[in-house]
PDB file of C-alpha atoms in Angstrom:
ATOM      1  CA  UNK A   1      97.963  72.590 172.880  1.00 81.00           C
ATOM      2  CA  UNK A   2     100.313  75.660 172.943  1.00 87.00           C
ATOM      3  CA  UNK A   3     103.691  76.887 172.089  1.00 89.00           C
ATOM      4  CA  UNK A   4     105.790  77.404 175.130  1.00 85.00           C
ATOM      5  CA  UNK A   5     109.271  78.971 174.826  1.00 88.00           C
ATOM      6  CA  UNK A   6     111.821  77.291 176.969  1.00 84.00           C
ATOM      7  CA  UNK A   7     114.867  78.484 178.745  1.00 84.00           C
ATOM      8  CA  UNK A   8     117.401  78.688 175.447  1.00 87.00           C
ATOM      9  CA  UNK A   9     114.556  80.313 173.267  1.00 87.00           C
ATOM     10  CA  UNK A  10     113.459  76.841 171.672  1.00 86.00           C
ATOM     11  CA  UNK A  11     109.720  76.918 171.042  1.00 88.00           C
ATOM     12  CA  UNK A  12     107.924  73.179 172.393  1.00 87.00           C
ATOM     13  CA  UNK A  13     104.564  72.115 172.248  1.00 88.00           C
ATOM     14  CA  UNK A  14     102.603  72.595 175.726  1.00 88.00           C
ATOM     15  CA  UNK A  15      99.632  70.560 176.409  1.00 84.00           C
ATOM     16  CA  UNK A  16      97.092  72.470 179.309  1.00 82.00           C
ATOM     17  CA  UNK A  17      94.957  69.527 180.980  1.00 81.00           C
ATOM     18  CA  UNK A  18      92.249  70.642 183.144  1.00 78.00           C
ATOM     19  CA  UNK A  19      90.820  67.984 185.716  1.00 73.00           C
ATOM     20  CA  UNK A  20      87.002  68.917 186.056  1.00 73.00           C
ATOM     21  CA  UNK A  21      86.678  66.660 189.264  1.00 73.00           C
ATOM     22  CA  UNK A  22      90.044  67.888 190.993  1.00 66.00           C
ATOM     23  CA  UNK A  23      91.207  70.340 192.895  1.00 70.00           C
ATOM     24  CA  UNK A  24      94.137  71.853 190.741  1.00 68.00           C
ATOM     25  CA  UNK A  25      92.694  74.141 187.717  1.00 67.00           C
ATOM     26  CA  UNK A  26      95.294  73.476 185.039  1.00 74.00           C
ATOM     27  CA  UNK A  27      98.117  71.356 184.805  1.00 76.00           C
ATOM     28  CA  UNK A  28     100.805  72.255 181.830  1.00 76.00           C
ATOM     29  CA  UNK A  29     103.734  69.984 180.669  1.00 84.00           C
ATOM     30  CA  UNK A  30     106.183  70.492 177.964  1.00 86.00           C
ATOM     31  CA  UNK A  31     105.932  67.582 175.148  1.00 82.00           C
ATOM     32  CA  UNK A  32     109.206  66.531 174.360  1.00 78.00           C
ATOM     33  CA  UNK A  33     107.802  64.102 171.990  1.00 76.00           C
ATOM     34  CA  UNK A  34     105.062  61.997 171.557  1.00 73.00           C
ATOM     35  CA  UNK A  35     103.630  58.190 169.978  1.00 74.00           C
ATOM     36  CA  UNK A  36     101.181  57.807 167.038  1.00 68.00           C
ATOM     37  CA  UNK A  37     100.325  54.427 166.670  1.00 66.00           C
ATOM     38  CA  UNK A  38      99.562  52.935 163.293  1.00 62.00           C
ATOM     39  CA  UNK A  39      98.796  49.719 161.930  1.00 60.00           C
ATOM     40  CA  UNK A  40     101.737  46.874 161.851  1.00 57.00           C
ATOM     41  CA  UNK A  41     101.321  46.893 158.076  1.00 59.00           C
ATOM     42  CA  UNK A  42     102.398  50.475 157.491  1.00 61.00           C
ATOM     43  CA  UNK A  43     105.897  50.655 156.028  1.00 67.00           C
ATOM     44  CA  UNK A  44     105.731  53.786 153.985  1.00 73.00           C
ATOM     45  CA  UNK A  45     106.907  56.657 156.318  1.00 74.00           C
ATOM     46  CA  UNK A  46     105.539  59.976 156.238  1.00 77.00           C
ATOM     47  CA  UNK A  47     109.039  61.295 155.153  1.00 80.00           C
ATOM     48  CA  UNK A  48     109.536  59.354 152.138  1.00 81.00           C
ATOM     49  CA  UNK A  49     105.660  60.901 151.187  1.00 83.00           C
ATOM     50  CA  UNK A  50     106.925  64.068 151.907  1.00 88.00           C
ATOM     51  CA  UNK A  51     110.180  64.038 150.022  1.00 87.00           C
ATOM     52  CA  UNK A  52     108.251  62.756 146.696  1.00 85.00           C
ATOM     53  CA  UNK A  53     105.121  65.309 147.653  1.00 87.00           C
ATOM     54  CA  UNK A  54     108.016  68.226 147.990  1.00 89.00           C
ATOM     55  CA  UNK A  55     109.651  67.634 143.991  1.00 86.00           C
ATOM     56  CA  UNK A  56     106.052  66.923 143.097  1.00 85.00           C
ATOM     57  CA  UNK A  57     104.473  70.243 144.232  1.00 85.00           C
ATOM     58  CA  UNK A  58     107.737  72.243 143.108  1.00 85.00           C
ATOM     59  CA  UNK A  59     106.984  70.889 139.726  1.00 82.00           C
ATOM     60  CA  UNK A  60     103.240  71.549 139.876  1.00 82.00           C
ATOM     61  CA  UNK A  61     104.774  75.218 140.451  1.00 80.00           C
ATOM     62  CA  UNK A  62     106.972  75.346 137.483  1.00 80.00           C
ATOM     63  CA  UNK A  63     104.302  73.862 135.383  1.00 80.00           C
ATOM     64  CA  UNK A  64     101.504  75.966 135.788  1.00 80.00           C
ATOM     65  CA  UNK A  65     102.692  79.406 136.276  1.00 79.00           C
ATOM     66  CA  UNK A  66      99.570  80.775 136.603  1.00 82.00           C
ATOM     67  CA  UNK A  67      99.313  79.617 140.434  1.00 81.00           C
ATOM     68  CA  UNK A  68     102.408  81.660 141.263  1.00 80.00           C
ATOM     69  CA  UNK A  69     103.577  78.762 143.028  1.00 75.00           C
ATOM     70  CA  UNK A  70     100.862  78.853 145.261  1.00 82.00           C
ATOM     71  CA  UNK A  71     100.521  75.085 145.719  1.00 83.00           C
ATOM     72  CA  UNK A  72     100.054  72.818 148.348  1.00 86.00           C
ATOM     73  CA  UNK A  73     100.953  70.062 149.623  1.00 89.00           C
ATOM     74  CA  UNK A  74      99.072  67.387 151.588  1.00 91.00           C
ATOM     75  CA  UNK A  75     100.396  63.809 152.955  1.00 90.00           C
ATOM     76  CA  UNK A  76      97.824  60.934 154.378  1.00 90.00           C
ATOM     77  CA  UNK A  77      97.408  57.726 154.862  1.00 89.00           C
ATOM     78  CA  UNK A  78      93.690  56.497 154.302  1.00 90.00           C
ATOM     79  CA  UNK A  79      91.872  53.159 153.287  1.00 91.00           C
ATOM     80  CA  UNK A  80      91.762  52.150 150.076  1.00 89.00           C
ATOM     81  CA  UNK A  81      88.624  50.885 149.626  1.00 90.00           C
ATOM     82  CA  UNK A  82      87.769  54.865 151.352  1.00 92.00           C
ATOM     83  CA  UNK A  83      90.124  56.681 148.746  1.00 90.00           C
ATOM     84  CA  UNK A  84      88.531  54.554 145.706  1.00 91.00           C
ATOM     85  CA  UNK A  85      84.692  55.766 147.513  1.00 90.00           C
ATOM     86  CA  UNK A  86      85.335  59.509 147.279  1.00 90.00           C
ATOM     87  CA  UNK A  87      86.939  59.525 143.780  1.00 89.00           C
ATOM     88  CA  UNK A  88      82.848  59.471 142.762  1.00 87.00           C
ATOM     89  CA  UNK A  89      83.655  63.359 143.573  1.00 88.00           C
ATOM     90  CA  UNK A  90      86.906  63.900 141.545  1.00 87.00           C
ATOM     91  CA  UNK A  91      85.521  64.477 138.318  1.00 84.00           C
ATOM     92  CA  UNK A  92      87.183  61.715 136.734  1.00 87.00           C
ATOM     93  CA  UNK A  93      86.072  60.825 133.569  1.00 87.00           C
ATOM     94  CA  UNK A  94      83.841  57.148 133.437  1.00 90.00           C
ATOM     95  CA  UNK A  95      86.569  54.920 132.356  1.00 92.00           C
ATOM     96  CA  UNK A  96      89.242  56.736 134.767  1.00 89.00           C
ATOM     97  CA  UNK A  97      86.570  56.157 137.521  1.00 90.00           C
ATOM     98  CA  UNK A  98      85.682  52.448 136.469  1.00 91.00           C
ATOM     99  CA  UNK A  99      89.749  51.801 136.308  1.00 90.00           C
ATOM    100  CA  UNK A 100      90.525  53.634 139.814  1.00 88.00           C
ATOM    101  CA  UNK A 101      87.651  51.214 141.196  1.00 88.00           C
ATOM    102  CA  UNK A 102      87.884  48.582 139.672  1.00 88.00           C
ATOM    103  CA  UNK A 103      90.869  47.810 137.989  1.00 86.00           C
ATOM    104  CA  UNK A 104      93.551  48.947 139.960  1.00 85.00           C
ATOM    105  CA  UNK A 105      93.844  46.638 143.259  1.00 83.00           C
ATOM    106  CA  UNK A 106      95.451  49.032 145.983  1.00 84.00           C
ATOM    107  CA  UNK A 107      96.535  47.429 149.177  1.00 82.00           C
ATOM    108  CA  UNK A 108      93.909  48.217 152.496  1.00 84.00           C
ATOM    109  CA  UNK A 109      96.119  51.291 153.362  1.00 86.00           C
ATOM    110  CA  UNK A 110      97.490  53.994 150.515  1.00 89.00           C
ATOM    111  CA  UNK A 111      99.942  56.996 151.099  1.00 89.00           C
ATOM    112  CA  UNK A 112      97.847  60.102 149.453  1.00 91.00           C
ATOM    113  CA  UNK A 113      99.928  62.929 148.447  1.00 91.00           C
ATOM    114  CA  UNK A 114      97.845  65.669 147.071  1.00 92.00           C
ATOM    115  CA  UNK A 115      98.678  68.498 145.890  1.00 88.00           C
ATOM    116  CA  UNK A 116      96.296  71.413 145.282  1.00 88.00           C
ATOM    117  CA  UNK A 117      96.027  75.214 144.586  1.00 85.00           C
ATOM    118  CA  UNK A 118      93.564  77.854 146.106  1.00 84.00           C
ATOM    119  CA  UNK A 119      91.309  77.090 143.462  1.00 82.00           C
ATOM    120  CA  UNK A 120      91.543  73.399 144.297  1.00 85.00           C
ATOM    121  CA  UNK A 121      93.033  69.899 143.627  1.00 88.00           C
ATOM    122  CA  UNK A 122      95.525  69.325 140.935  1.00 87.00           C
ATOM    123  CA  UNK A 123      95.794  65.926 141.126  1.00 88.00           C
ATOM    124  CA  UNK A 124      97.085  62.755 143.886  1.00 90.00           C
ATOM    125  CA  UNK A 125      99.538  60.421 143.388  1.00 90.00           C
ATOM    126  CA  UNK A 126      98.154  56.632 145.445  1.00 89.00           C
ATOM    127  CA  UNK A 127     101.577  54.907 147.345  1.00 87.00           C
ATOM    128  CA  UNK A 128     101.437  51.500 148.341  1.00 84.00           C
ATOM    129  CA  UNK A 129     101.608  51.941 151.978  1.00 80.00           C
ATOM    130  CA  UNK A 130     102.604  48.323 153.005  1.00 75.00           C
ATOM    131  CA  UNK A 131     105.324  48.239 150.184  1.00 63.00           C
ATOM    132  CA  UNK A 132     108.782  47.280 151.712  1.00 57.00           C
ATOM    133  CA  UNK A 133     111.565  48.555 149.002  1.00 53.00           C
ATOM    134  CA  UNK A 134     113.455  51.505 150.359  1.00 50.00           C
ATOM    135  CA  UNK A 135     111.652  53.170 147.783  1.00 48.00           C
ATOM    136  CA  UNK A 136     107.613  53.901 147.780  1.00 51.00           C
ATOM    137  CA  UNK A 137     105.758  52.149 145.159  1.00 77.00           C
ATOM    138  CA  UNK A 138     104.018  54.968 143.360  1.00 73.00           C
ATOM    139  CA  UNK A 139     100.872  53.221 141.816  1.00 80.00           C
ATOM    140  CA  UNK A 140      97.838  55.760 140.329  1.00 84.00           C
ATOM    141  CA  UNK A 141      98.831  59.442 139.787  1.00 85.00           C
ATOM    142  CA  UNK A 142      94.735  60.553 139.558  1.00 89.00           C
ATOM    143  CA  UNK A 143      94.651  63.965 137.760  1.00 86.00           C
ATOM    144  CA  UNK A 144      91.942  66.242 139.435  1.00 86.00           C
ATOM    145  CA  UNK A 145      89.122  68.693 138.248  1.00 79.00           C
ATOM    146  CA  UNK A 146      91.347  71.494 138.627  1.00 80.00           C
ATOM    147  CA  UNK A 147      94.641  70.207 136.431  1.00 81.00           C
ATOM    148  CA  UNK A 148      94.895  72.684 133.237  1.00 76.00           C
ATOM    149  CA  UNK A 149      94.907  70.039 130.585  1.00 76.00           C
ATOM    150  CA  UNK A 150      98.373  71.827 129.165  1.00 75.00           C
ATOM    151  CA  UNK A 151     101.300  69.720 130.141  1.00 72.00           C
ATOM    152  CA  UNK A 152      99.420  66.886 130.483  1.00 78.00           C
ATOM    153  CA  UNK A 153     101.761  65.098 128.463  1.00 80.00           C
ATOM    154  CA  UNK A 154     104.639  66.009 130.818  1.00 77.00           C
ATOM    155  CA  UNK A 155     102.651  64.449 134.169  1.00 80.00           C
ATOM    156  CA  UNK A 156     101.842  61.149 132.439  1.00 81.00           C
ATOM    157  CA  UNK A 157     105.920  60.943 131.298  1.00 82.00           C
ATOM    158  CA  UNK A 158     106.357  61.580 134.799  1.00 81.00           C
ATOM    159  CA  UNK A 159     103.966  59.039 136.336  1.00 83.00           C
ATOM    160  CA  UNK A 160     105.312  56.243 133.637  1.00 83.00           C
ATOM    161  CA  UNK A 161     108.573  57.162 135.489  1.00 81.00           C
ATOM    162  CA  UNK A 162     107.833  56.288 138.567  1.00 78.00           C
ATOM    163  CA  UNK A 163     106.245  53.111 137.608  1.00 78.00           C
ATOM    164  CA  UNK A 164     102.328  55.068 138.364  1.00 82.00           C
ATOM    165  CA  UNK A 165      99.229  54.669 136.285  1.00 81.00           C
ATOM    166  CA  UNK A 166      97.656  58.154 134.716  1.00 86.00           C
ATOM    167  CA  UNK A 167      94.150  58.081 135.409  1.00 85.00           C
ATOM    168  CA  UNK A 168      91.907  61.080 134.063  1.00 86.00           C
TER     169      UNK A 168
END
């Protein structure tokens, strides 16, 4: 895949397919757009996960000053039985870790915004993925190893908000 300028200065996507067992070296064709498939179950669009990820991360930059705003954002869909596997590695403390696991059912797939800074992860906030209001069902906001512990206070206000569970 490529960029490929076309005739009124728009920059496309190119895709350059070469056919080991044919005579033409390279074929190229413009994508003008393109299917993803996901599971039937999926209702939580990638929008929606960015709109919420977008005010979360522009707080995350107001908060913590000393990023200068360097944050990131980061959008997913995963398992959960995969999420609730790596949050061994989050640095959560024991009971945040035994009530991610085990006391918070989350549906097979979660929405994962994350949000981190050079230095790492901040913290995620878990979606219901299947939910089917207009509006995503925030469940677990999971702070992260590298969340200064001022304003704390602030996030967990925040999370109660939405209707998500602070887990540390």
């Amino acid at each position: 895949m490529y960029p490929w300028t076309v005739e009124n200065g728009q920059i496309r996507t190119a895709l350059r397919i070469s056919w080991p067992d044919a005579d033409i070296d390279v074929e190229h064709d413009v994508l003008s757009s393109f299917v993803v498939p996901v599971p039937t179950k999926l209702r939580l669009t990638v929008t929606r996960m960015r709109e919420l990820g977008l005010r979360l991360a522009d707080m995350a930059g107001l908060l913590y000053p000393q990023f200068e705003r360097k944050v990131t954002l980061s959008t997913k869909y995963v398992k959960g039985t995969t999420y609730q596997a790596e949050s061994a590695g989050f640095g959560l403390s024991d009971e945040g870790l035994y009530k991610l696991t085990c006391g918070i059912p989350l549906s097979r797939y979660v929405g994962v915004i994350e949000i981190t800074t050079p230095a790492g992860p901040l913290f995620d906030l878990i979606l219901d993925a299947t939910e089917t209001n207009a509006n995503p069902a925030a469940l677990v906001w999971v702070r992260r190893r590298m969340m200064p512990a001022e304003s704390e206070e602030g996030l967990r206000a925040y999370a109660a908000s939405i209707g998500a569970e602070f887990i540390k």
